[in-house]
Coordinates of C-alpha atoms (C1' of nucleotides) in Angstrom, one line a residue:
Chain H
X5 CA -10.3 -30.0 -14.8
X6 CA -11.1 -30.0 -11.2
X7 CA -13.6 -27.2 -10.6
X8 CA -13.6 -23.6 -12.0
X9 CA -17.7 -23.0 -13.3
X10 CA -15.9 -19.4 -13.8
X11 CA -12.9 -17.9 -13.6
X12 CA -13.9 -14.9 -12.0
X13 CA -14.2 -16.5 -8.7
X14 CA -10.8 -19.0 -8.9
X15 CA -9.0 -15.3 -9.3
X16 CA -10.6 -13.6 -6.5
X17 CA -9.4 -17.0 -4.3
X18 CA -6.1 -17.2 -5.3
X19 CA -5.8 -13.3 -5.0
X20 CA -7.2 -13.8 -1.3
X21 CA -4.5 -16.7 -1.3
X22 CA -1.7 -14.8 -2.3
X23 CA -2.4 -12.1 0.4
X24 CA -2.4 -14.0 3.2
X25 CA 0.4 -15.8 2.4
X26 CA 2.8 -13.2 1.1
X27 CA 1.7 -9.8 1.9
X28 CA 0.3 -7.3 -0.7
X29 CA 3.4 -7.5 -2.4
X30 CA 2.9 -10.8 -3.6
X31 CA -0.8 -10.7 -5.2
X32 CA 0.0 -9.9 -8.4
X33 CA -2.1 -10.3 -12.1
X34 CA 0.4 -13.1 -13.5
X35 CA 0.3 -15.2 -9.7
X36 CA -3.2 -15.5 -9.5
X37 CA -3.5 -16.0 -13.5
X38 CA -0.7 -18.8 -12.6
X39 CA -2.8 -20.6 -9.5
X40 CA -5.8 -20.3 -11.2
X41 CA -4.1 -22.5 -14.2
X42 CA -4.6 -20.2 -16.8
X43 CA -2.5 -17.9 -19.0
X44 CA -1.0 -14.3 -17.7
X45 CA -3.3 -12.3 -19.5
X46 CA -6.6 -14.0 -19.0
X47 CA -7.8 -11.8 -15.7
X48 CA -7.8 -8.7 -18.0
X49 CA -10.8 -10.4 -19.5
X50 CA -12.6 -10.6 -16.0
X51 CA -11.3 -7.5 -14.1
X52 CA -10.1 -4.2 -15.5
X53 CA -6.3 -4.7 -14.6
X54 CA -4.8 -4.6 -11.2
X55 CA -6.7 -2.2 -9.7
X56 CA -10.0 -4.1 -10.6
X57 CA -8.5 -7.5 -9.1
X58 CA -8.1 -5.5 -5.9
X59 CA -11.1 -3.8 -5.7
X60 CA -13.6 -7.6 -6.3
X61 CA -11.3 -9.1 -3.8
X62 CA -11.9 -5.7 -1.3
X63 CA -15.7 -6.2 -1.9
X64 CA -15.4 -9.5 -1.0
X65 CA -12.8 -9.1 2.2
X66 CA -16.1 -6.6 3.2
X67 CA -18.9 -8.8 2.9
X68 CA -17.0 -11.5 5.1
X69 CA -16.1 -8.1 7.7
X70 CA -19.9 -7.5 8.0
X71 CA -20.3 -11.1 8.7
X72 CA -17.4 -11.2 11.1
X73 CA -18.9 -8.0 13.0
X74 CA -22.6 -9.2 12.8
X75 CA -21.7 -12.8 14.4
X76 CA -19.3 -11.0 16.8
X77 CA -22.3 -8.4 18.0
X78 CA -24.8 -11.8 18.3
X79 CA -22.7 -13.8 20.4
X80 CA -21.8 -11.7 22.8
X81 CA -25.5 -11.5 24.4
X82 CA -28.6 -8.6 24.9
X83 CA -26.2 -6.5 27.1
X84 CA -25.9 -3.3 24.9
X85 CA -22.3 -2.8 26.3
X86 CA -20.9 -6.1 25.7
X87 CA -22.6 -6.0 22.5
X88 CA -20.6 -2.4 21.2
X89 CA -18.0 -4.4 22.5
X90 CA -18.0 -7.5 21.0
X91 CA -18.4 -5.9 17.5
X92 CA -14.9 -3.7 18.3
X93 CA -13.2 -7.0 19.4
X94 CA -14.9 -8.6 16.4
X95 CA -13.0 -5.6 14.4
X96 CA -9.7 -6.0 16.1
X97 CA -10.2 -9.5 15.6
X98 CA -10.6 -9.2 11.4
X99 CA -8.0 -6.6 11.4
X100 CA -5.4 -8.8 13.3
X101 CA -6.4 -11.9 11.6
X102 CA -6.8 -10.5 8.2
X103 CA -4.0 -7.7 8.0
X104 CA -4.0 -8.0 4.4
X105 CA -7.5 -7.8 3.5
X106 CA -8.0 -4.9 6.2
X107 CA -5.5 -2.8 4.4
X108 CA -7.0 -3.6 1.0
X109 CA -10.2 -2.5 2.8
X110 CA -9.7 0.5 4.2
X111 CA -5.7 2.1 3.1
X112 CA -4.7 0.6 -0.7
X113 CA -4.7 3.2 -2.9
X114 CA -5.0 1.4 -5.6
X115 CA -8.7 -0.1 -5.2
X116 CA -11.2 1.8 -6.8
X117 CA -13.2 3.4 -3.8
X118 CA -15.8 4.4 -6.7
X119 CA -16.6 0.9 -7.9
X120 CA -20.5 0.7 -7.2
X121 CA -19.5 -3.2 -5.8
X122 CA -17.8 -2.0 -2.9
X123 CA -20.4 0.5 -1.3
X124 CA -23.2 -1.7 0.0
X125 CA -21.2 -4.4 2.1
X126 CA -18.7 -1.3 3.8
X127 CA -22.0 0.3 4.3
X128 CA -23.8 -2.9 6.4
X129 CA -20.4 -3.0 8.0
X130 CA -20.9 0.6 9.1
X131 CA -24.8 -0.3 9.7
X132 CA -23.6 -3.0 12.5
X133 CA -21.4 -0.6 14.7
X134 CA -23.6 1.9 14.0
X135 CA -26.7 -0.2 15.6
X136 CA -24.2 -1.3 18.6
X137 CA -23.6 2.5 19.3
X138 CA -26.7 3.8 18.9
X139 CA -27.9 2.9 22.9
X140 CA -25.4 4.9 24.1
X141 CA -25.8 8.2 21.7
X142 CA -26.4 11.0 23.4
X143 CA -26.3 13.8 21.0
X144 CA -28.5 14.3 17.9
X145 CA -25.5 13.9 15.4
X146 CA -23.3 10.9 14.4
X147 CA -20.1 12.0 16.6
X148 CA -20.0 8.9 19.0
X149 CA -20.0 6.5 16.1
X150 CA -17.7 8.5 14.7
X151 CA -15.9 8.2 17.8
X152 CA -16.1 4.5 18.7
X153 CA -15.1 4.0 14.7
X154 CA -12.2 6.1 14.8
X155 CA -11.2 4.5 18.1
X156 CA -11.7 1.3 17.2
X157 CA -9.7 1.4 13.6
X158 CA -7.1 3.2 15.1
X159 CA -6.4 1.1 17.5
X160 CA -6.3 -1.7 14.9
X161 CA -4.4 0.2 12.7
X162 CA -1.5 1.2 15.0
X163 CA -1.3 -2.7 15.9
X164 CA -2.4 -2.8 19.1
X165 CA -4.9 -5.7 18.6
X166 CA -2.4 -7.6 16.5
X167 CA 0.1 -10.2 17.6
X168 CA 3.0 -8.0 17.2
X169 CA 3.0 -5.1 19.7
X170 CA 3.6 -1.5 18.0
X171 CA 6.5 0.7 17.9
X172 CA 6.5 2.8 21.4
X173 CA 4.3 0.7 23.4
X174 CA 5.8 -1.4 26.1
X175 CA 1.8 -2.8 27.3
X176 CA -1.0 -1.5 25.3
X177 CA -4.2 -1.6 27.7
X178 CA -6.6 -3.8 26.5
X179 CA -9.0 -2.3 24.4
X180 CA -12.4 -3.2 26.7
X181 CA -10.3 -0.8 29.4
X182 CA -9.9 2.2 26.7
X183 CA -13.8 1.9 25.8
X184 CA -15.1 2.2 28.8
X185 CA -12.8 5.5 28.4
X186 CA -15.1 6.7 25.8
X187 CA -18.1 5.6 27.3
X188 CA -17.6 7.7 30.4
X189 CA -17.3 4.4 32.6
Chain N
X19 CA 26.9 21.4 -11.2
X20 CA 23.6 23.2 -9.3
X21 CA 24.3 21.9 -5.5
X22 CA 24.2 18.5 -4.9
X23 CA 26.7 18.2 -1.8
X24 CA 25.6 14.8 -1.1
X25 CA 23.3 12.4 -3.0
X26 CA 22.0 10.9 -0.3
X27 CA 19.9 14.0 0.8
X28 CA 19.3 14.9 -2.5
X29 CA 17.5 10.9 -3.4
X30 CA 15.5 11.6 0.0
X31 CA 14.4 14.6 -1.7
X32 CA 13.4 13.8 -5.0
X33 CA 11.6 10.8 -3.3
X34 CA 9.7 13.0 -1.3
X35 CA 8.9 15.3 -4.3
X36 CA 7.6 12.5 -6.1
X37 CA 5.2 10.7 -3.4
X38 CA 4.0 14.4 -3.0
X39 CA 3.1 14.9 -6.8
X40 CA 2.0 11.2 -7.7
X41 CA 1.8 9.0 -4.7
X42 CA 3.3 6.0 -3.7
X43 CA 3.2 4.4 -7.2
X44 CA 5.1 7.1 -8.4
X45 CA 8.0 7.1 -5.7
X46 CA 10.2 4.1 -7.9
X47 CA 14.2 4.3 -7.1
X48 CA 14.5 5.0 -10.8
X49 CA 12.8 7.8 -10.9
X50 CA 14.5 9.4 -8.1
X51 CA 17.1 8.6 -9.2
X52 CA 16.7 11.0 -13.1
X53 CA 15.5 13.4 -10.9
X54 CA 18.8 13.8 -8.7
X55 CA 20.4 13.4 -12.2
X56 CA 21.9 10.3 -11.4
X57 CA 21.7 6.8 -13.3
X58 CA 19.6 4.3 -12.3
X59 CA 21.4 2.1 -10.1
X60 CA 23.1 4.7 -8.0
X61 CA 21.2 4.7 -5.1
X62 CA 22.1 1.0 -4.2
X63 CA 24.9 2.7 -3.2
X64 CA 23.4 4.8 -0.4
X65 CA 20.2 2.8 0.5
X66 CA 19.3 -0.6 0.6
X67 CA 17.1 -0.8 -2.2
X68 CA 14.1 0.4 -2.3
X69 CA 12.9 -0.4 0.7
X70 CA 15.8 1.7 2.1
X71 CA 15.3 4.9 0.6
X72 CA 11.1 4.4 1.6
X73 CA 12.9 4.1 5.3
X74 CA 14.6 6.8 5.2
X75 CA 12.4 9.3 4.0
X76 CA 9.7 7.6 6.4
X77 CA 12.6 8.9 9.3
X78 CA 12.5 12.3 8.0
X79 CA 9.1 12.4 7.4
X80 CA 8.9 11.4 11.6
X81 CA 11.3 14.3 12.0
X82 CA 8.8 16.6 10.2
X83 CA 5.9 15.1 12.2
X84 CA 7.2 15.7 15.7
X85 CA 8.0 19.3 14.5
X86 CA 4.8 19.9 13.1
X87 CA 2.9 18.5 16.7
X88 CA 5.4 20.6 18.3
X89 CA 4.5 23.9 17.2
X90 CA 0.7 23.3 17.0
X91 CA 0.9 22.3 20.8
X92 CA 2.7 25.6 21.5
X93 CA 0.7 27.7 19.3
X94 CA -2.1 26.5 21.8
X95 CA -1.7 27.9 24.5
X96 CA -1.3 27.1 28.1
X97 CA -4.9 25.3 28.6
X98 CA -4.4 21.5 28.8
X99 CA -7.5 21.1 27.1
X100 CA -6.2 23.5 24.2
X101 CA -3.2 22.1 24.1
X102 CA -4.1 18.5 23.8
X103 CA -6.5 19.6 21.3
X104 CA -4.0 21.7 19.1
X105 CA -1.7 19.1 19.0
X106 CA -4.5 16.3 18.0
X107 CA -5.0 18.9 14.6
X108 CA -1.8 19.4 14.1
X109 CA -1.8 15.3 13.9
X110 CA -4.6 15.5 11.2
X111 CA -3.2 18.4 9.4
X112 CA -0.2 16.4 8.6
X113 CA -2.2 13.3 7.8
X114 CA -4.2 15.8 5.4
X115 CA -1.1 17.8 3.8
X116 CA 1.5 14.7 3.7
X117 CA -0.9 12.0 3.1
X118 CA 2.0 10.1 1.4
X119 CA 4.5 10.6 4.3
X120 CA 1.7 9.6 6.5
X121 CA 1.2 6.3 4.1
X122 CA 4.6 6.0 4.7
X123 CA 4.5 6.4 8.4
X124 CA 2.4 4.5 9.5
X125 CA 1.2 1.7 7.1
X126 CA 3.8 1.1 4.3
X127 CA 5.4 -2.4 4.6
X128 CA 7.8 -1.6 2.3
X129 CA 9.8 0.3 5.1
X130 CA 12.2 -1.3 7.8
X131 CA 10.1 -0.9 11.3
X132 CA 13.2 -2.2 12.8
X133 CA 16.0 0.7 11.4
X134 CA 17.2 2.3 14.4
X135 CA 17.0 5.6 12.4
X136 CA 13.3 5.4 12.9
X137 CA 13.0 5.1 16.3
X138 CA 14.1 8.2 17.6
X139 CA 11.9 10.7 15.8
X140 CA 9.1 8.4 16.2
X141 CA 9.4 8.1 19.9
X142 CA 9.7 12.0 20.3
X143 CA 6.3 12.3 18.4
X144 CA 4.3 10.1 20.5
X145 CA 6.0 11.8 23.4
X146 CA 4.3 15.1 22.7
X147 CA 1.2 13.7 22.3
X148 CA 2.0 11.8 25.5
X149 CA 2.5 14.9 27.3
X150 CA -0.4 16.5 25.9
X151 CA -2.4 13.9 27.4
X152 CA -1.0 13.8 30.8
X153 CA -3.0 16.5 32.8
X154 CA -5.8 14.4 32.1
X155 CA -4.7 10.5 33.1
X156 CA -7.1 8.8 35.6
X157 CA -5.2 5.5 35.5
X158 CA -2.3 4.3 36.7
X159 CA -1.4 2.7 33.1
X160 CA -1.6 4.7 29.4
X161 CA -4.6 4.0 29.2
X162 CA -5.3 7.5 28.0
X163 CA -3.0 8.0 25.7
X164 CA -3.7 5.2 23.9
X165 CA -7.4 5.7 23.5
X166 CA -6.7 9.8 22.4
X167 CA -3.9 8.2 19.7
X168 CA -6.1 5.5 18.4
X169 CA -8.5 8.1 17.9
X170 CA -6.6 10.6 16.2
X171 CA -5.3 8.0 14.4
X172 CA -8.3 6.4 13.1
X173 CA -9.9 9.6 12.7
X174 CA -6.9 10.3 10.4
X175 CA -7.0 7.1 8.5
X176 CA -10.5 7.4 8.1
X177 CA -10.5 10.9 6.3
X178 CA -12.6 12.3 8.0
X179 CA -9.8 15.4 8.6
X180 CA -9.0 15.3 5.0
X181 CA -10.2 17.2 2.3
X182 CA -12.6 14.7 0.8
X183 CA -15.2 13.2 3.3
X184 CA -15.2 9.7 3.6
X185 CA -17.2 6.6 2.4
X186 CA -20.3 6.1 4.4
X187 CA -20.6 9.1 6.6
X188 CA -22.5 12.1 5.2
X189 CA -21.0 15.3 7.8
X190 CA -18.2 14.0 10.3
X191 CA -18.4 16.0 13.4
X192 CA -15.6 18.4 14.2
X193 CA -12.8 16.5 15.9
X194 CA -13.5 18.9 19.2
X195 CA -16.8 17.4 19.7
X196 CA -15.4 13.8 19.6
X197 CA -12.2 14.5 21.5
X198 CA -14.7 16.4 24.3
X199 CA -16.7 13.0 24.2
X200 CA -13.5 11.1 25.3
X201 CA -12.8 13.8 28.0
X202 CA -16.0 13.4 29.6
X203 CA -17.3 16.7 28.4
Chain W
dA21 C1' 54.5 7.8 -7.5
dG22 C1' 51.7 4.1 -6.9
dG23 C1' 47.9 1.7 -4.8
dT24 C1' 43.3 1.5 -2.9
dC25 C1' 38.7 2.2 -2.6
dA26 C1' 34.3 4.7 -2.4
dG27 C1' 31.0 6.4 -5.8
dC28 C1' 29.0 6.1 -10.0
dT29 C1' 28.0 4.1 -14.7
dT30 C1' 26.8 0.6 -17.9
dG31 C1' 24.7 -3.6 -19.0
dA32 C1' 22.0 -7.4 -18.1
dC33 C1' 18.3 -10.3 -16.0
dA34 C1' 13.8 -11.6 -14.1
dC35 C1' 9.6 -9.9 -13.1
dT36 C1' 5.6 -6.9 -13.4
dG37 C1' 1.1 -4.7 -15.9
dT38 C1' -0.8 -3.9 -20.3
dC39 C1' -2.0 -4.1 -25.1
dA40 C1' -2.7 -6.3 -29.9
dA41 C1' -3.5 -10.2 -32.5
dG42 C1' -5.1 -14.7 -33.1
dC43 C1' -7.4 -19.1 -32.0
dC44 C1' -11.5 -21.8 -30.8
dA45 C1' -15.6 -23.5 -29.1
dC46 C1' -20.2 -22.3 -28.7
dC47 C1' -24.7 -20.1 -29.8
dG48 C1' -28.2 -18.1 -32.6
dC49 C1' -30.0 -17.4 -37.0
dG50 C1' -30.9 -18.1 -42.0
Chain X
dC12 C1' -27.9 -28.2 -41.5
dG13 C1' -24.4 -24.6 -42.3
dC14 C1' -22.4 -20.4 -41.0
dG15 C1' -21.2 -16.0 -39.1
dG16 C1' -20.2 -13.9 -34.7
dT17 C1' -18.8 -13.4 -30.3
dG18 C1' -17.0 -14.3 -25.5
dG19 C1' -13.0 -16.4 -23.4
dC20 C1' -8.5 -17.5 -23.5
dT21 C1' -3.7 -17.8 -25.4
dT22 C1' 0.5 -16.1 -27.4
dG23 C1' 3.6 -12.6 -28.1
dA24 C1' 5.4 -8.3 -27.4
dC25 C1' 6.6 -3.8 -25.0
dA26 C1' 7.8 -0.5 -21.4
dG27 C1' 8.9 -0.1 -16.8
dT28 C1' 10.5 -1.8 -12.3
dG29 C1' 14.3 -3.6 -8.7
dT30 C1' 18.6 -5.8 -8.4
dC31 C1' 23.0 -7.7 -9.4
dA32 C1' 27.9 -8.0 -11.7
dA33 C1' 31.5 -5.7 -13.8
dG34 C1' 34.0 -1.7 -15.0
dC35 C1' 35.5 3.1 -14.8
dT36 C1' 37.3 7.3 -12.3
dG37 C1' 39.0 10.4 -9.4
dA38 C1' 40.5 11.5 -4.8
dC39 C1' 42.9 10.2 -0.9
dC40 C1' 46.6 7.9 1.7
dT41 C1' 51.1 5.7 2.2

DNA sequence: AGGTCAGCTTGACACTGTCAAGCCACCGCG
DNA sequence: CGCGGTGGCTTGACAGTGTCAAGCTGACCT
């Protein structure tokens, strides 16, 4: 009675919900069917199982990680190095603050990485470090995106940006230190 | 009656087998469990649950992984730069070949980060990489090291060293190109 | 010889995803 | 206006999962 105009979307919240708040292994068909308010099997009429919850709630987590890089890059001024820069930290940022979504995003095996929905807004998020590498390319192919992407996801993904530091790391240098690195400082 | 001296080893094993043929969804305690020819709820009885048995084959799976950089660092060579480079590839050919362990390894949280049995083999991995990188530290801090694992790392995660190239990028560059990049070329 | 206990089995429970069948309001068409 | 049809949801069921409690068994120790 309060608000759902569709179903679709109340899912795709309380999935989102569930994630941050218990970890992947706490989004599940009948939860979400449960916050939602309607009966266990109804999302199988709006997503095509599991796997199809995941992947609408992936293509979602993207579109708000393209924003999150894209506001990142504009506030941190016309200075192309602070502006690579502040897309990374806008990247660690998501990855730490989102840990859930990020490994829906980019490491769950079971979204469908074919689903036409997921392609364009993990390609604009691409587009933006792309555009924030591009001053500093100095070969004709893609390898120092590549490099600056690599870097940049790794680091996220071994924790380093997060609260909690990794495994065999007393002080992880910040990540400004490790770019410059890269960028032949 | 074939040999099955202990079933702890043989669980490990058959959960190995099992990631390897049908990924993680397909490594269930219950299944390892037929295959050691066992019932169902004898592994309770060496692991603690499933998260136990994912632990434990994540340790061997380190043990593996430190071997593996091992000998693809001293099938290098005596150049630093080979060296360091040999023992990055030997960190994507795992992360190709075992991309289950590697699941496992690194981004599974299912598995107990805090068992001391994964610790040890863990440390000795990022050791050899450590080393690997030494010849080459400017800084006082790791600052090196960090940036050549993220990269390796992300580079991994990304697939761009595995058999099927990733989402957005049409040709990754060779992993040389980008490691030379980092080393100042 | 008798007791003890680790190792394994059996059985049960709650929970998951998924499918089949049915219900019901709404919408278009005769 | 009546009426068939269909999308959206419910109910019920099934196989499979992890996990716990209880019981069996054989070896080992005293």
């Amino acid at each position: 009675m309060s608000e759902t105009p569709n179903l679709r979307d109340a899912l795709i919240q309380a999935g989102m919900d569930l994630l941050a708040e218990g970890g992947t292994a706490a989004l599940t068909l009948r939860q979400a069917a449960m916050r939602a308010g309607v009966s266990h099997a109804a999302p199988a009429h709006h997503f095509n199982g599991l796997p199809g919850l995941l992947t609408a709630i992936a293509a979602r987590a993207f579109q708000t990680f393209a924003d999150t890089l894209h506001t990142a890059r504009d506030a941190a001024g016309q200075d192309p190095r602070a502006r690579l820069l502040g897309t990374c930290q806008g990247y660690l940022t998501f990855a730490a603050h989102h840990a859930g979504l990020f490994h829906l995003m980019f490491v769950a095996c079971e979204v469908d990485r074919s689903d036409p929905a997921l392609a364009p807004a993990a390609l604009r998020s691409y587009q933006i470090l792309s555009e924030a590498c591009r001053p500093f390319a100095t070969h004709a192919d893609d390898r120092l995106e590549v490099a600056v992407w690599s870097l940049v996801h790794g680091y996220a993904s071994l924790g380093f940006g997060g609260p909690t530091p990794p495994n065999p790391m007393r002080h992880a240098p910040q990540f400004a230190e490790i770019l410059d690195e890269l960028l032949r400082g």
